[in-house]
Amino acid sequence: MKIVKVEHLSKEYGSRETIVKALDDVSFTIDKGEFVAIVGASGSGKSTLMHLLGGVDQPTSGKVWVEDTDMYTLDETQLAIFRRRQIGLIYQFYNLIPVLNVEENISLPLLLDGHQIDQEQFERIIKSLKLEQRRTHLPNQLSGGQQQRVSIGRALVSNPAIMLADEPTGNLDSKNSEEIMSLLKHFNKTFNQTLVMITHDEDIALMADRIIAIEDGRIIRDERIRS
Ligand SMILES: Nc1ncnc2c1ncn2[C@@H]1O[C@H](COP(=O)(O)OP(=O)(O)OP(=O)(O)O)[C@@H](O)[C@H]1O
Ligand SMILES: [Mg+2]
């Protein structure tokens, strides 16, 4: 089952003389449960692509479907709701809310949506992230690896259609990096959670099912390395 469909997607920044084609006519699909690594040099357009997959930016042209929703036909309010329910975002620098504790940061997307928290599922997430002993800690009382685990929890709590991660291990030492990768793989394999991840690290890219390489805003390689 196709969970993402991207058609002729382009993004330009600036205008006239200063125009930058950050993404240039990109098309591809992603199956449910796939783990896709996006690789490419700095400035090649990886984050631009991720923002467009996640509905956090507007394309210059082209379309993005997530499940059966043509994302950029939604108005701003509909898009914000769609994003909260169907897109899980993970960044290099965690982006947690500093005044909210671990439990509150993780449950925030559900609370914003006016949803009750499924206690059982919530406990399962806290446990698999090994955060049971840190429930009431604030972000600045946590290590980098722990903060990233909280942000994974926040991304997972609404059962999103896709998880998008931009260099999730970019700020971590090798031990924490391995731990985060094994967690992401766990959610991908055990719960068939679709995962799209940008990385500069070749070893990490090789953990994916498929590697898409980007250069100057275009896909130059798209290889399945695992089925
Ligand atoms: N808001 C913006 N305004 C103008 N140009 C931008 C903007 N955001 C990105 N760009 C340009 O678009 C191109 C692609 O940027 P993008 O952030 O997608 O690269 P990237 O592949 O994620 O790089 P990195 O590996 O360094 O994170 C770059 O040339 C960048 O300068
Ligand atoms: Mg980037």
PDB file of C-alpha atoms and ligand atoms in Angstrom:
ATOM      1  CA  MET A   1       0.000   0.000   0.000  1.00  0.00           C
ATOM      2  CA  LYS A   2       1.306   3.413  -1.003  1.00  0.00           C
ATOM      3  CA  ILE A   3       1.316   5.752   1.961  1.00  0.00           C
ATOM      4  CA  VAL A   4       3.095   8.712   0.336  1.00  0.00           C
ATOM      5  CA  LYS A   5       2.909   9.907  -3.247  1.00  0.00           C
ATOM      6  CA  VAL A   6       5.002  12.850  -4.451  1.00  0.00           C
ATOM      7  CA  GLU A   7       4.371  14.250  -7.929  1.00  0.00           C
ATOM      8  CA  HIS A   8       6.496  16.815  -9.764  1.00  0.00           C
ATOM      9  CA  LEU A   9       7.353  18.544  -6.537  1.00  0.00           C
ATOM     10  CA  SER A  10       9.385  21.765  -6.791  1.00  0.00           C
ATOM     11  CA  LYS A  11      10.368  24.439  -4.326  1.00  0.00           C
ATOM     12  CA  GLU A  12      12.020  27.733  -5.215  1.00  0.00           C
ATOM     13  CA  TYR A  13      13.295  30.292  -2.760  1.00  0.00           C
ATOM     14  CA  GLY A  14      13.864  33.979  -3.542  1.00  0.00           C
ATOM     15  CA  SER A  15      12.987  35.601  -6.835  1.00  0.00           C
ATOM     16  CA  ARG A  16      14.581  36.544 -10.183  1.00  0.00           C
ATOM     17  CA  GLU A  17      18.357  36.929  -9.822  1.00  0.00           C
ATOM     18  CA  THR A  18      18.503  35.335  -6.398  1.00  0.00           C
ATOM     19  CA  ILE A  19      16.282  32.354  -7.182  1.00  0.00           C
ATOM     20  CA  VAL A  20      17.320  29.013  -5.659  1.00  0.00           C
ATOM     21  CA  LYS A  21      15.728  25.804  -6.919  1.00  0.00           C
ATOM     22  CA  ALA A  22      15.912  23.877  -3.664  1.00  0.00           C
ATOM     23  CA  LEU A  23      13.761  21.060  -5.079  1.00  0.00           C
ATOM     24  CA  ASP A  24      13.420  20.476  -8.789  1.00  0.00           C
ATOM     25  CA  ASP A  25      10.614  18.281 -10.141  1.00  0.00           C
ATOM     26  CA  VAL A  26      10.838  15.351  -7.754  1.00  0.00           C
ATOM     27  CA  SER A  27       8.458  12.361  -7.988  1.00  0.00           C
ATOM     28  CA  PHE A  28       8.374   9.107  -6.005  1.00  0.00           C
ATOM     29  CA  THR A  29       6.173   6.949  -3.789  1.00  0.00           C
ATOM     30  CA  ILE A  30       6.695   5.303  -0.404  1.00  0.00           C
ATOM     31  CA  ASP A  31       5.013   2.089   0.747  1.00  0.00           C
ATOM     32  CA  LYS A  32       3.509   1.635   4.175  1.00  0.00           C
ATOM     33  CA  GLY A  33       6.153   0.351   6.580  1.00  0.00           C
ATOM     34  CA  GLU A  34       9.121   1.339   4.446  1.00  0.00           C
ATOM     35  CA  PHE A  35      12.225   2.806   6.050  1.00  0.00           C
ATOM     36  CA  VAL A  36      13.705   5.292   3.579  1.00  0.00           C
ATOM     37  CA  ALA A  37      17.010   7.093   4.097  1.00  0.00           C
ATOM     38  CA  ILE A  38      17.523  10.409   2.292  1.00  0.00           C
ATOM     39  CA  VAL A  39      21.163  11.256   1.619  1.00  0.00           C
ATOM     40  CA  GLY A  40      22.982  14.069  -0.199  1.00  0.00           C
ATOM     41  CA  ALA A  41      25.463  16.882   0.249  1.00  0.00           C
ATOM     42  CA  SER A  42      24.743  19.951   2.350  1.00  0.00           C
ATOM     43  CA  GLY A  43      22.360  22.263   0.491  1.00  0.00           C
ATOM     44  CA  SER A  44      21.120  19.511  -1.855  1.00  0.00           C
ATOM     45  CA  GLY A  45      17.483  19.935  -0.763  1.00  0.00           C
ATOM     46  CA  LYS A  46      16.964  17.176   1.828  1.00  0.00           C
ATOM     47  CA  SER A  47      15.382  19.304   4.552  1.00  0.00           C
ATOM     48  CA  THR A  48      13.315  21.146   1.953  1.00  0.00           C
ATOM     49  CA  LEU A  49      11.921  17.787   0.816  1.00  0.00           C
ATOM     50  CA  MET A  50      11.238  16.715   4.379  1.00  0.00           C
ATOM     51  CA  HIS A  51       9.395  19.942   5.178  1.00  0.00           C
ATOM     52  CA  LEU A  52       7.210  19.463   2.114  1.00  0.00           C
ATOM     53  CA  LEU A  53       6.486  15.822   3.030  1.00  0.00           C
ATOM     54  CA  GLY A  54       5.527  17.027   6.492  1.00  0.00           C
ATOM     55  CA  GLY A  55       3.256  19.880   5.453  1.00  0.00           C
ATOM     56  CA  VAL A  56       5.424  22.454   7.224  1.00  0.00           C
ATOM     57  CA  ASP A  57       6.156  24.411   4.045  1.00  0.00           C
ATOM     58  CA  GLN A  58       4.298  25.169   0.800  1.00  0.00           C
ATOM     59  CA  PRO A  59       5.625  23.844  -2.534  1.00  0.00           C
ATOM     60  CA  THR A  60       6.118  26.157  -5.522  1.00  0.00           C
ATOM     61  CA  SER A  61       4.478  23.434  -7.617  1.00  0.00           C
ATOM     62  CA  GLY A  62       3.624  19.760  -7.448  1.00  0.00           C
ATOM     63  CA  LYS A  63       1.633  17.540  -5.133  1.00  0.00           C
ATOM     64  CA  VAL A  64       2.092  15.458  -1.995  1.00  0.00           C
ATOM     65  CA  TRP A  65      -0.430  12.800  -0.948  1.00  0.00           C
ATOM     66  CA  VAL A  66      -0.171  11.259   2.491  1.00  0.00           C
ATOM     67  CA  GLU A  67      -2.539   8.310   2.764  1.00  0.00           C
ATOM     68  CA  ASP A  68      -5.374   9.587   0.591  1.00  0.00           C
ATOM     69  CA  THR A  69      -5.037  13.260   1.385  1.00  0.00           C
ATOM     70  CA  ASP A  70      -3.761  15.713  -1.215  1.00  0.00           C
ATOM     71  CA  MET A  71      -2.003  17.775   1.463  1.00  0.00           C
ATOM     72  CA  TYR A  72      -1.620  21.097  -0.276  1.00  0.00           C
ATOM     73  CA  THR A  73      -5.316  21.369  -1.144  1.00  0.00           C
ATOM     74  CA  LEU A  74      -6.033  21.712   2.592  1.00  0.00           C
ATOM     75  CA  ASP A  75      -6.452  25.167   4.079  1.00  0.00           C
ATOM     76  CA  GLU A  76      -4.112  26.277   6.867  1.00  0.00           C
ATOM     77  CA  THR A  77      -6.293  25.021   9.724  1.00  0.00           C
ATOM     78  CA  GLN A  78      -7.023  21.673   8.081  1.00  0.00           C
ATOM     79  CA  LEU A  79      -3.321  21.243   7.305  1.00  0.00           C
ATOM     80  CA  ALA A  80      -2.337  21.952  10.917  1.00  0.00           C
ATOM     81  CA  ILE A  81      -4.771  19.299  12.144  1.00  0.00           C
ATOM     82  CA  PHE A  82      -3.680  16.812   9.490  1.00  0.00           C
ATOM     83  CA  ARG A  83      -0.049  17.364  10.412  1.00  0.00           C
ATOM     84  CA  ARG A  84      -0.687  16.831  14.107  1.00  0.00           C
ATOM     85  CA  ARG A  85      -2.472  13.532  13.461  1.00  0.00           C
ATOM     86  CA  GLN A  86      -0.590  12.024  10.566  1.00  0.00           C
ATOM     87  CA  ILE A  87       2.979  13.375  10.620  1.00  0.00           C
ATOM     88  CA  GLY A  88       5.557  12.657  13.315  1.00  0.00           C
ATOM     89  CA  LEU A  89       8.521  15.013  13.146  1.00  0.00           C
ATOM     90  CA  ILE A  90      11.919  14.425  14.738  1.00  0.00           C
ATOM     91  CA  TYR A  91      14.679  17.031  14.514  1.00  0.00           C
ATOM     92  CA  GLN A  92      18.381  17.093  15.316  1.00  0.00           C
ATOM     93  CA  PHE A  93      17.828  19.515  18.217  1.00  0.00           C
ATOM     94  CA  TYR A  94      14.713  17.836  19.686  1.00  0.00           C
ATOM     95  CA  ASN A  95      12.460  20.973  19.746  1.00  0.00           C
ATOM     96  CA  LEU A  96      10.820  20.069  23.051  1.00  0.00           C
ATOM     97  CA  ILE A  97       8.747  22.598  25.009  1.00  0.00           C
ATOM     98  CA  PRO A  98      11.073  23.676  27.857  1.00  0.00           C
ATOM     99  CA  VAL A  99       8.340  24.294  30.469  1.00  0.00           C
ATOM    100  CA  LEU A 100       6.631  20.921  29.923  1.00  0.00           C
ATOM    101  CA  ASN A 101       7.866  17.705  31.541  1.00  0.00           C
ATOM    102  CA  VAL A 102       8.509  14.398  29.772  1.00  0.00           C
ATOM    103  CA  GLU A 103       4.928  13.109  30.019  1.00  0.00           C
ATOM    104  CA  GLU A 104       3.476  16.465  29.002  1.00  0.00           C
ATOM    105  CA  ASN A 105       5.792  16.864  26.002  1.00  0.00           C
ATOM    106  CA  ILE A 106       4.912  13.389  24.746  1.00  0.00           C
ATOM    107  CA  SER A 107       1.157  13.801  25.173  1.00  0.00           C
ATOM    108  CA  LEU A 108       1.009  17.353  23.781  1.00  0.00           C
ATOM    109  CA  PRO A 109      -0.156  16.430  20.229  1.00  0.00           C
ATOM    110  CA  LEU A 110      -3.110  14.490  21.671  1.00  0.00           C
ATOM    111  CA  LEU A 111      -4.037  17.227  24.137  1.00  0.00           C
ATOM    112  CA  LEU A 112      -3.946  19.864  21.382  1.00  0.00           C
ATOM    113  CA  ASP A 113      -6.305  17.622  19.460  1.00  0.00           C
ATOM    114  CA  GLY A 114      -8.675  17.322  22.420  1.00  0.00           C
ATOM    115  CA  HIS A 115      -8.102  13.550  22.520  1.00  0.00           C
ATOM    116  CA  GLN A 116      -8.085  11.342  25.580  1.00  0.00           C
ATOM    117  CA  ILE A 117      -4.810   9.594  26.181  1.00  0.00           C
ATOM    118  CA  ASP A 118      -4.905   5.834  25.854  1.00  0.00           C
ATOM    119  CA  GLN A 119      -3.075   5.057  29.124  1.00  0.00           C
ATOM    120  CA  GLU A 120      -2.028   1.608  27.984  1.00  0.00           C
ATOM    121  CA  GLN A 121      -0.488   2.823  24.743  1.00  0.00           C
ATOM    122  CA  PHE A 122       1.122   5.751  26.553  1.00  0.00           C
ATOM    123  CA  GLU A 123       2.755   3.405  29.091  1.00  0.00           C
ATOM    124  CA  ARG A 124       3.975   1.171  26.275  1.00  0.00           C
ATOM    125  CA  ILE A 125       5.653   4.154  24.610  1.00  0.00           C
ATOM    126  CA  ILE A 126       7.227   5.467  27.845  1.00  0.00           C
ATOM    127  CA  LYS A 127       8.498   1.985  28.609  1.00  0.00           C
ATOM    128  CA  SER A 128       9.953   1.225  25.185  1.00  0.00           C
ATOM    129  CA  LEU A 129      11.705   4.619  25.309  1.00  0.00           C
ATOM    130  CA  LYS A 130      13.069   3.769  28.765  1.00  0.00           C
ATOM    131  CA  LEU A 131      11.700   7.002  30.250  1.00  0.00           C
ATOM    132  CA  GLU A 132       9.770   5.494  33.190  1.00  0.00           C
ATOM    133  CA  GLN A 133      12.170   7.068  35.685  1.00  0.00           C
ATOM    134  CA  ARG A 134      12.089  10.490  34.013  1.00  0.00           C
ATOM    135  CA  ARG A 135       8.367  11.196  33.733  1.00  0.00           C
ATOM    136  CA  THR A 136       8.351  14.541  35.545  1.00  0.00           C
ATOM    137  CA  HIS A 137      11.753  15.796  34.413  1.00  0.00           C
ATOM    138  CA  LEU A 138      11.948  18.947  32.311  1.00  0.00           C
ATOM    139  CA  PRO A 139      13.921  18.886  29.024  1.00  0.00           C
ATOM    140  CA  ASN A 140      16.877  20.776  30.561  1.00  0.00           C
ATOM    141  CA  GLN A 141      17.136  18.037  33.198  1.00  0.00           C
ATOM    142  CA  LEU A 142      17.658  15.355  30.540  1.00  0.00           C
ATOM    143  CA  SER A 143      20.627  14.129  28.521  1.00  0.00           C
ATOM    144  CA  GLY A 144      20.645  14.621  24.748  1.00  0.00           C
ATOM    145  CA  GLY A 145      19.758  10.989  24.154  1.00  0.00           C
ATOM    146  CA  GLN A 146      16.863  11.191  26.618  1.00  0.00           C
ATOM    147  CA  GLN A 147      15.568  14.388  25.006  1.00  0.00           C
ATOM    148  CA  GLN A 148      15.636  12.712  21.621  1.00  0.00           C
ATOM    149  CA  ARG A 149      13.726   9.737  23.068  1.00  0.00           C
ATOM    150  CA  VAL A 150      11.051  12.164  24.310  1.00  0.00           C
ATOM    151  CA  SER A 151      10.784  13.693  20.850  1.00  0.00           C
ATOM    152  CA  ILE A 152      10.349  10.197  19.368  1.00  0.00           C
ATOM    153  CA  GLY A 153       7.550   9.597  21.883  1.00  0.00           C
ATOM    154  CA  ARG A 154       5.869  12.851  20.889  1.00  0.00           C
ATOM    155  CA  ALA A 155       6.159  11.883  17.215  1.00  0.00           C
ATOM    156  CA  LEU A 156       4.636   8.443  17.845  1.00  0.00           C
ATOM    157  CA  VAL A 157       1.834   9.223  20.267  1.00  0.00           C
ATOM    158  CA  SER A 158      -0.789  10.050  17.638  1.00  0.00           C
ATOM    159  CA  ASN A 159      -0.017   6.948  15.526  1.00  0.00           C
ATOM    160  CA  PRO A 160       1.056   9.041  12.517  1.00  0.00           C
ATOM    161  CA  ALA A 161       1.004   7.771   8.954  1.00  0.00           C
ATOM    162  CA  ILE A 162       4.662   8.701   8.593  1.00  0.00           C
ATOM    163  CA  MET A 163       7.558   9.624  10.825  1.00  0.00           C
ATOM    164  CA  LEU A 164       9.991  12.135   9.378  1.00  0.00           C
ATOM    165  CA  ALA A 165      13.407  12.522  10.979  1.00  0.00           C
ATOM    166  CA  ASP A 166      16.005  15.133   9.974  1.00  0.00           C
ATOM    167  CA  GLU A 167      19.445  13.984  11.212  1.00  0.00           C
ATOM    168  CA  PRO A 168      17.953  12.561  14.443  1.00  0.00           C
ATOM    169  CA  THR A 169      21.362  11.355  15.652  1.00  0.00           C
ATOM    170  CA  GLY A 170      23.324  14.362  14.379  1.00  0.00           C
ATOM    171  CA  ASN A 171      23.793  15.812  17.854  1.00  0.00           C
ATOM    172  CA  LEU A 172      24.466  12.562  19.731  1.00  0.00           C
ATOM    173  CA  ASP A 173      27.536  10.486  20.626  1.00  0.00           C
ATOM    174  CA  SER A 174      27.876   7.031  19.105  1.00  0.00           C
ATOM    175  CA  LYS A 175      26.288   5.131  21.995  1.00  0.00           C
ATOM    176  CA  ASN A 176      23.185   7.359  22.107  1.00  0.00           C
ATOM    177  CA  SER A 177      23.093   7.395  18.341  1.00  0.00           C
ATOM    178  CA  GLU A 178      22.954   3.579  18.234  1.00  0.00           C
ATOM    179  CA  GLU A 179      20.231   3.550  20.860  1.00  0.00           C
ATOM    180  CA  ILE A 180      18.077   6.052  18.944  1.00  0.00           C
ATOM    181  CA  MET A 181      18.560   4.111  15.717  1.00  0.00           C
ATOM    182  CA  SER A 182      17.599   0.822  17.308  1.00  0.00           C
ATOM    183  CA  LEU A 183      14.455   2.446  18.754  1.00  0.00           C
ATOM    184  CA  LEU A 184      13.467   3.900  15.383  1.00  0.00           C
ATOM    185  CA  LYS A 185      14.088   0.527  13.730  1.00  0.00           C
ATOM    186  CA  HIS A 186      12.054  -1.163  16.451  1.00  0.00           C
ATOM    187  CA  PHE A 187       9.016   1.051  15.808  1.00  0.00           C
ATOM    188  CA  ASN A 188       9.490   0.643  12.063  1.00  0.00           C
ATOM    189  CA  LYS A 189       9.711  -3.179  12.128  1.00  0.00           C
ATOM    190  CA  THR A 190       7.436  -4.044  15.058  1.00  0.00           C
ATOM    191  CA  PHE A 191       4.614  -1.597  14.303  1.00  0.00           C
ATOM    192  CA  ASN A 192       5.194  -1.221  10.564  1.00  0.00           C
ATOM    193  CA  GLN A 193       5.678   2.511  11.209  1.00  0.00           C
ATOM    194  CA  THR A 194       6.740   4.227   7.959  1.00  0.00           C
ATOM    195  CA  LEU A 195       9.986   6.126   8.509  1.00  0.00           C
ATOM    196  CA  VAL A 196      11.754   8.686   6.321  1.00  0.00           C
ATOM    197  CA  MET A 197      15.113   9.774   7.667  1.00  0.00           C
ATOM    198  CA  ILE A 198      17.715  12.255   6.504  1.00  0.00           C
ATOM    199  CA  THR A 199      21.262  11.304   7.412  1.00  0.00           C
ATOM    200  CA  HIS A 200      24.848  12.150   6.571  1.00  0.00           C
ATOM    201  CA  ASP A 201      26.025   8.895   8.134  1.00  0.00           C
ATOM    202  CA  GLU A 202      26.585   6.105   5.627  1.00  0.00           C
ATOM    203  CA  ASP A 203      26.331   3.342   8.245  1.00  0.00           C
ATOM    204  CA  ILE A 204      22.960   4.697   9.362  1.00  0.00           C
ATOM    205  CA  ALA A 205      21.702   4.984   5.774  1.00  0.00           C
ATOM    206  CA  LEU A 206      22.592   1.312   5.313  1.00  0.00           C
ATOM    207  CA  MET A 207      20.119   0.399   8.073  1.00  0.00           C
ATOM    208  CA  ALA A 208      17.243   1.551   5.824  1.00  0.00           C
ATOM    209  CA  ASP A 209      15.258  -0.516   3.296  1.00  0.00           C
ATOM    210  CA  ARG A 210      15.853   2.042   0.604  1.00  0.00           C
ATOM    211  CA  ILE A 211      18.206   4.958  -0.032  1.00  0.00           C
ATOM    212  CA  ILE A 212      17.201   8.040  -2.024  1.00  0.00           C
ATOM    213  CA  ALA A 213      20.129  10.279  -2.973  1.00  0.00           C
ATOM    214  CA  ILE A 214      19.534  13.962  -3.768  1.00  0.00           C
ATOM    215  CA  GLU A 215      21.779  16.364  -5.634  1.00  0.00           C
ATOM    216  CA  ASP A 216      20.889  19.941  -6.565  1.00  0.00           C
ATOM    217  CA  GLY A 217      17.233  19.361  -5.734  1.00  0.00           C
ATOM    218  CA  ARG A 218      16.893  16.245  -7.886  1.00  0.00           C
ATOM    219  CA  ILE A 219      16.817  12.524  -7.159  1.00  0.00           C
ATOM    220  CA  ILE A 220      19.990  11.060  -8.637  1.00  0.00           C
ATOM    221  CA  ARG A 221      19.646   7.568  -7.140  1.00  0.00           C
ATOM    222  CA  ASP A 222      16.812   5.537  -5.624  1.00  0.00           C
ATOM    223  CA  GLU A 223      17.892   2.071  -4.506  1.00  0.00           C
ATOM    224  CA  ARG A 224      16.202  -0.672  -2.541  1.00  0.00           C
ATOM    225  CA  ILE A 225      18.823  -2.323  -0.386  1.00  0.00           C
ATOM    226  CA  ARG A 226      16.502  -4.558   1.656  1.00  0.00           C
ATOM    227  CA  SER A 227      13.024  -5.891   0.981  1.00  0.00           C
TER     228      SER A 227
HETATM  229  N1  LIG B   1      14.256  29.731   3.660  1.00  0.00           N
HETATM  230  C1  LIG B   1      15.146  29.698   2.656  1.00  0.00           C
HETATM  231  N2  LIG B   1      15.367  30.796   1.886  1.00  0.00           N
HETATM  232  C2  LIG B   1      16.230  30.754   0.854  1.00  0.00           C
HETATM  233  N3  LIG B   1      16.932  29.670   0.495  1.00  0.00           N
HETATM  234  C3  LIG B   1      16.751  28.538   1.213  1.00  0.00           C
HETATM  235  C4  LIG B   1      15.859  28.492   2.327  1.00  0.00           C
HETATM  236  N4  LIG B   1      15.891  27.249   2.855  1.00  0.00           N
HETATM  237  C5  LIG B   1      16.780  26.555   2.105  1.00  0.00           C
HETATM  238  N5  LIG B   1      17.290  27.314   1.109  1.00  0.00           N
HETATM  239  C6  LIG B   1      18.258  26.883   0.084  1.00  0.00           C
HETATM  240  O1  LIG B   1      17.753  25.719  -0.529  1.00  0.00           O
HETATM  241  C7  LIG B   1      18.774  24.764  -0.746  1.00  0.00           C
HETATM  242  C8  LIG B   1      18.417  23.455  -0.081  1.00  0.00           C
HETATM  243  O2  LIG B   1      18.416  23.639   1.334  1.00  0.00           O
HETATM  244  P1  LIG B   1      18.108  22.448   2.347  1.00  0.00           P
HETATM  245  O3  LIG B   1      18.002  23.035   3.693  1.00  0.00           O
HETATM  246  O4  LIG B   1      16.969  21.654   1.838  1.00  0.00           O
HETATM  247  O5  LIG B   1      19.453  21.573   2.216  1.00  0.00           O
HETATM  248  P2  LIG B   1      19.901  20.252   2.987  1.00  0.00           P
HETATM  249  O6  LIG B   1      20.133  19.208   1.950  1.00  0.00           O
HETATM  250  O7  LIG B   1      18.945  19.941   4.065  1.00  0.00           O
HETATM  251  O8  LIG B   1      21.318  20.685   3.598  1.00  0.00           O
HETATM  252  P3  LIG B   1      22.007  20.287   5.013  1.00  0.00           P
HETATM  253  O9  LIG B   1      22.569  18.907   4.817  1.00  0.00           O
HETATM  254  O10 LIG B   1      23.085  21.307   5.155  1.00  0.00           O
HETATM  255  O11 LIG B   1      20.988  20.367   6.080  1.00  0.00           O
HETATM  256  C9  LIG B   1      20.057  25.405  -0.220  1.00  0.00           C
HETATM  257  O12 LIG B   1      20.776  25.932  -1.315  1.00  0.00           O
HETATM  258  C10 LIG B   1      19.582  26.488   0.688  1.00  0.00           C
HETATM  259  O13 LIG B   1      20.483  27.562   0.708  1.00  0.00           O
HETATM  260 MG    MG B   2      19.070  19.958   6.148  1.00  0.00          MG
END
